[in-house]
mmCIF file of C-alpha atoms in Angstrom:
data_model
loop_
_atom_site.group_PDB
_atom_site.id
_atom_site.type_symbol
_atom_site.label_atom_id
_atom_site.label_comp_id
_atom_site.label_asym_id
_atom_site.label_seq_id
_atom_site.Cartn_x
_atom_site.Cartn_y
_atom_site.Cartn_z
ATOM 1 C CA UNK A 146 -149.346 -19.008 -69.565
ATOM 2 C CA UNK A 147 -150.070 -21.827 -66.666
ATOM 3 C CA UNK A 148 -152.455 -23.648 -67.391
ATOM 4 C CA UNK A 149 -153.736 -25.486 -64.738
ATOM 5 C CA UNK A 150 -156.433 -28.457 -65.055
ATOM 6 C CA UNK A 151 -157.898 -30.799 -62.718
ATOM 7 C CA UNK A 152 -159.763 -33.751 -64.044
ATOM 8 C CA UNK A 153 -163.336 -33.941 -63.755
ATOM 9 C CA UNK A 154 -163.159 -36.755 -60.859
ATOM 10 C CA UNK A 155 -165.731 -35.603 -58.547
ATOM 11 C CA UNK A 156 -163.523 -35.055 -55.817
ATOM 12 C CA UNK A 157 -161.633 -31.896 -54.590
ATOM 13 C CA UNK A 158 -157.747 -30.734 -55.321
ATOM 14 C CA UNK A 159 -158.069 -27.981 -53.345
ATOM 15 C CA UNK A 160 -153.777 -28.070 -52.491
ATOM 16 C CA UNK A 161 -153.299 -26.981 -56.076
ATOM 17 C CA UNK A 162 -155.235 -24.066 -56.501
ATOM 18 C CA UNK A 163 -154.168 -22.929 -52.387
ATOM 19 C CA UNK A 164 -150.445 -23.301 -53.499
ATOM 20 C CA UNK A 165 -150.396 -21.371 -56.907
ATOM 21 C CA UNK A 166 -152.443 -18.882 -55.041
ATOM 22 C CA UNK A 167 -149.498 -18.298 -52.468
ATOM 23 C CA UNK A 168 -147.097 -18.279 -55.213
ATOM 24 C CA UNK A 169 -148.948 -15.530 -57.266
ATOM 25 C CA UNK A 170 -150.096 -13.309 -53.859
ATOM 26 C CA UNK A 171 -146.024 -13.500 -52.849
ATOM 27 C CA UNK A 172 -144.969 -12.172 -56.685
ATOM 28 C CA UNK A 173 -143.585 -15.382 -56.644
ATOM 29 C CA UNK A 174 -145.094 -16.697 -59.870
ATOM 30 C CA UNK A 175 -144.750 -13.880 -62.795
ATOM 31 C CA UNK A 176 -146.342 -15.572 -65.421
ATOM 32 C CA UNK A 177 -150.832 -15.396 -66.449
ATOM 33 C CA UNK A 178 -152.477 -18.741 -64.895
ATOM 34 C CA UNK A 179 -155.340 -20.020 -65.696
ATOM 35 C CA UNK A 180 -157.496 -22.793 -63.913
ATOM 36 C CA UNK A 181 -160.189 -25.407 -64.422
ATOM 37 C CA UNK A 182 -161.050 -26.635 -60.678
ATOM 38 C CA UNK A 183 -163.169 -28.937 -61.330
ATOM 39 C CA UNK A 184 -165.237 -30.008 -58.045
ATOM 40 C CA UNK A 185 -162.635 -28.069 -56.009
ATOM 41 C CA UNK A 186 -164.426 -26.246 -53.820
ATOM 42 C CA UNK A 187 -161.056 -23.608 -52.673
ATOM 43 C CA UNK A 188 -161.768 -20.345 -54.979
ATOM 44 C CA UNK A 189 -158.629 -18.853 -56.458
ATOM 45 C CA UNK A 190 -157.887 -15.304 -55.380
ATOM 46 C CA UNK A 191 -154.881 -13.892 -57.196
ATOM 47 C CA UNK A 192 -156.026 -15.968 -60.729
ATOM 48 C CA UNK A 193 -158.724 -16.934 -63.035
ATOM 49 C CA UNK A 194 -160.658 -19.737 -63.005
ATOM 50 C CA UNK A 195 -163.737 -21.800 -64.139
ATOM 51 C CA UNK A 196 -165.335 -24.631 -62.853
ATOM 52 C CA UNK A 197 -165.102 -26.290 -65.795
ATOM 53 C CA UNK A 198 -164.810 -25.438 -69.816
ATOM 54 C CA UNK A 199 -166.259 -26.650 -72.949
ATOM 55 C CA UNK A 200 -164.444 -28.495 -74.864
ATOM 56 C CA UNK A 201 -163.394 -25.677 -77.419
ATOM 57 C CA UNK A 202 -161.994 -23.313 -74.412
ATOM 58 C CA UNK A 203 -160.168 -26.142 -72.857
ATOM 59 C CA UNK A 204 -158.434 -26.484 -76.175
ATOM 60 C CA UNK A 205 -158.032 -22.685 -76.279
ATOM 61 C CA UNK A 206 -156.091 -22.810 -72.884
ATOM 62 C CA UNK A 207 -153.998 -25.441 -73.709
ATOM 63 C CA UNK A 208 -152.416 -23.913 -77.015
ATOM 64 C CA UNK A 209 -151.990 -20.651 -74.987
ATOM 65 C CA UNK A 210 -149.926 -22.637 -72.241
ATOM 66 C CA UNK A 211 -146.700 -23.624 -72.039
ATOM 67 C CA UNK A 212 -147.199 -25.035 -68.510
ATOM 68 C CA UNK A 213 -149.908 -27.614 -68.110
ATOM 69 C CA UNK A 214 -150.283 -28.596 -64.254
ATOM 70 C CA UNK A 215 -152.496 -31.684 -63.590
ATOM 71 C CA UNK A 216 -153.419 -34.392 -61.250
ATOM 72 C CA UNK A 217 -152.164 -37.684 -62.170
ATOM 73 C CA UNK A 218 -154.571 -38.659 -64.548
ATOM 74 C CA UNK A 219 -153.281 -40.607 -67.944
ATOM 75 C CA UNK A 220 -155.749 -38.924 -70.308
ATOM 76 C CA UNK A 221 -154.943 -35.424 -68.478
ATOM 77 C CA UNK A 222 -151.092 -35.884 -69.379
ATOM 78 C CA UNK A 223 -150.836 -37.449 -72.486
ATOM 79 C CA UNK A 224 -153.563 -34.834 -73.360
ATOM 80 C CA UNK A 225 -151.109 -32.275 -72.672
ATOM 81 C CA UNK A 226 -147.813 -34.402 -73.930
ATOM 82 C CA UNK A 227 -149.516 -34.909 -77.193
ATOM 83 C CA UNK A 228 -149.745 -31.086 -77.732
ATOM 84 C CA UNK A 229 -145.704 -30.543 -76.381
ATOM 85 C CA UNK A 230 -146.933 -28.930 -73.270
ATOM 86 C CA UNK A 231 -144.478 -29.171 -70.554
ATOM 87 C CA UNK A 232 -145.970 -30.662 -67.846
ATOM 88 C CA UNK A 233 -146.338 -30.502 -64.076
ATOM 89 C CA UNK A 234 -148.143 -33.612 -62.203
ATOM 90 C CA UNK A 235 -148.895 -33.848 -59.035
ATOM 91 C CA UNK A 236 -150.952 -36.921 -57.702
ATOM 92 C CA UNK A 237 -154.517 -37.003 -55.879
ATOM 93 C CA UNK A 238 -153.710 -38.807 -52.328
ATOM 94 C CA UNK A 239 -156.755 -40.490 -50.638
ATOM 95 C CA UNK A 240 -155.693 -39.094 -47.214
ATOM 96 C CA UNK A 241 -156.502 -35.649 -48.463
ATOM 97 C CA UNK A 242 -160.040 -36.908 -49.969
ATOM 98 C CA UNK A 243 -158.418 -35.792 -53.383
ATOM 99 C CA UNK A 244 -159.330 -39.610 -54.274
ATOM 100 C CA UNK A 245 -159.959 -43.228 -53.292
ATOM 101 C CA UNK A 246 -156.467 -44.268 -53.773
ATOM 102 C CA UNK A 247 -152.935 -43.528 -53.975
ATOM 103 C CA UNK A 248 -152.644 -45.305 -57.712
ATOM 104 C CA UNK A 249 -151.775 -41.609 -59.244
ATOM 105 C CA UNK A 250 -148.346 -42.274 -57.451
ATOM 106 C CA UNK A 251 -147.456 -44.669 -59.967
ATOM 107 C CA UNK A 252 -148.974 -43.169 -63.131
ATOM 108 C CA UNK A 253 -146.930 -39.859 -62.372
ATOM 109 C CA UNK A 254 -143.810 -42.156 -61.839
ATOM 110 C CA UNK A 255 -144.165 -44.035 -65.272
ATOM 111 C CA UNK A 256 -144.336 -41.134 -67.072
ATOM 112 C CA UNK A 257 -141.109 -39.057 -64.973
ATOM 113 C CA UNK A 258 -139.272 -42.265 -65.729
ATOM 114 C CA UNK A 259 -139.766 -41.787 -69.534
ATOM 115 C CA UNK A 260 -138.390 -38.645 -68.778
ATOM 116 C CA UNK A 261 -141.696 -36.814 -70.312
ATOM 117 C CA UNK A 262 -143.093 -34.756 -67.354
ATOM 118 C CA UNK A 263 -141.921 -32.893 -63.820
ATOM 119 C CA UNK A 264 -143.243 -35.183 -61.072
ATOM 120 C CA UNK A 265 -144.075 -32.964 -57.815
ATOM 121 C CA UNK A 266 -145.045 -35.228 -54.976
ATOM 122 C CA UNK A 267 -144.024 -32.664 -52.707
ATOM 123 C CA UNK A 268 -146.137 -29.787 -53.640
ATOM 124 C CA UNK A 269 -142.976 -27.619 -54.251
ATOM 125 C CA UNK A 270 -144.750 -25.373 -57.735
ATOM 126 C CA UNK A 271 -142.289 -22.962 -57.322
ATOM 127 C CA UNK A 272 -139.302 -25.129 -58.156
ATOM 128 C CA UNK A 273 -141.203 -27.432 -60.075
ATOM 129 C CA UNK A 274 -141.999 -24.010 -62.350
ATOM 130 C CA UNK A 275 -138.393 -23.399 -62.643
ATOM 131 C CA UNK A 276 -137.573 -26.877 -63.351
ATOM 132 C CA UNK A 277 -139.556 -27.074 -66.192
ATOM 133 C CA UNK A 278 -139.093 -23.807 -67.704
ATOM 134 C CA UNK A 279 -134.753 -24.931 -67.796
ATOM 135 C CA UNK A 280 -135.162 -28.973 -68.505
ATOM 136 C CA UNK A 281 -135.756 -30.551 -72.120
ATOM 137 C CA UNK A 282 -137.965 -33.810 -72.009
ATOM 138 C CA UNK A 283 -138.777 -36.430 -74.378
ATOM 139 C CA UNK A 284 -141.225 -35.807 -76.800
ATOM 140 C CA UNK A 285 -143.930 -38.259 -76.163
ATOM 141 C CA UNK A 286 -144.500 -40.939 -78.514
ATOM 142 C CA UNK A 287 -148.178 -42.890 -78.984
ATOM 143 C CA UNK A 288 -148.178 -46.255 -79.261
ATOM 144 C CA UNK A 289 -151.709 -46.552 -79.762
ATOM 145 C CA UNK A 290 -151.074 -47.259 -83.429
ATOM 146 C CA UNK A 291 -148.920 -50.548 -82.706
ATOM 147 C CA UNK A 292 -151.873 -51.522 -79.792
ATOM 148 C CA UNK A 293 -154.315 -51.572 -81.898
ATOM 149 C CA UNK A 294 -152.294 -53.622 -84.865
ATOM 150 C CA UNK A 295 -151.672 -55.933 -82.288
ATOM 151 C CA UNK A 296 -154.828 -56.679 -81.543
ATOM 152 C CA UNK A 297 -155.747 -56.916 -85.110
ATOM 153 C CA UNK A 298 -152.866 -59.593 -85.731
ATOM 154 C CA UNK A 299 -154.063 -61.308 -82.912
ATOM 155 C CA UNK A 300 -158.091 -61.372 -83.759
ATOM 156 C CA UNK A 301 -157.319 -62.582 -87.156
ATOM 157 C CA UNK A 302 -154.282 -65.340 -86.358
ATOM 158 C CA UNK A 303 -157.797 -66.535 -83.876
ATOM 159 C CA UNK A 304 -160.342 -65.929 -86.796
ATOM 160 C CA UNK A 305 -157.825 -68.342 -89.185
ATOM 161 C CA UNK A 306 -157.406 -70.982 -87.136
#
């Protein structure tokens, strides 16, 4: 399954949901898809969809996928990367009122150059699909672990002095 999931910034991604719908209509895209929209206000046709899920079902979807598209979002990746989705990213661009800013550009292209995700700037889901389903990425790594040591060296090398 394709699970698809758009953030809960209160702004439309309506390119998303229009482009997967073309690619299901067309026969183009075999496998089940599944969508949380979010504040999109474009209705999927040929798919199924919820605004949004509770926390359980979003969990539900995610083990059932092996395709996880997003926006650019960090928590919205690594959510997926931590649960060895493979993962399809495509950033929010403020000239499509999909967000304030362009900073999603970079986010998606830190995490393509760690080799973890697909990176589709270009909107093409089709190949992206059939990218992902042939290509092996890195298994993604937290670092929160050594972070939060860090700071914890750091507070008490202050505290002792």
């Amino acid at each position: 399954m394709i699970f698809i999931t758009l953030g809960s910034q209160k702004f439309q991604f309506n390119r998303v949901l229009i482009k997967i719908d073309e690619l299901v209509e067309k026969g183009l895209l075999k496998e089940q898809v599944f969508a949380q929209i979010g504040y999109s206000d474009y209705k999927p046709k040929f798919y199924e969809y919820k605004d949004f899920l509770d926390r359980e079902d979003f969990f539900k979807k995610m083990e059932l996928s092996n395709i996880v598209i997003t926006h650019g979002g960090t928590g919205a990746i690594i959510g997926a990367l931590k649960k060895e989705k493979k993962v399809i990213a495509i950033p929010r661009l403020a000239k499509y009122g999909e967000h304030v800013d362009d900073h999603q550009i970079q986010i998606i292209e830190q995490f393509r150059e760690l080799e973890l995700i697909y990176a589709c700037e270009d909107m093409d889901l089709e190949k992206a699909i059939k990218v992902v389903q042939n290509t092996k990425y890195n298994i993604y790594r937290s670092n929160t672990n050594i972070i939060i040591e860090s700071l914890r060296d750091f507070i008490e090398e202050y505290i002792n002095e």
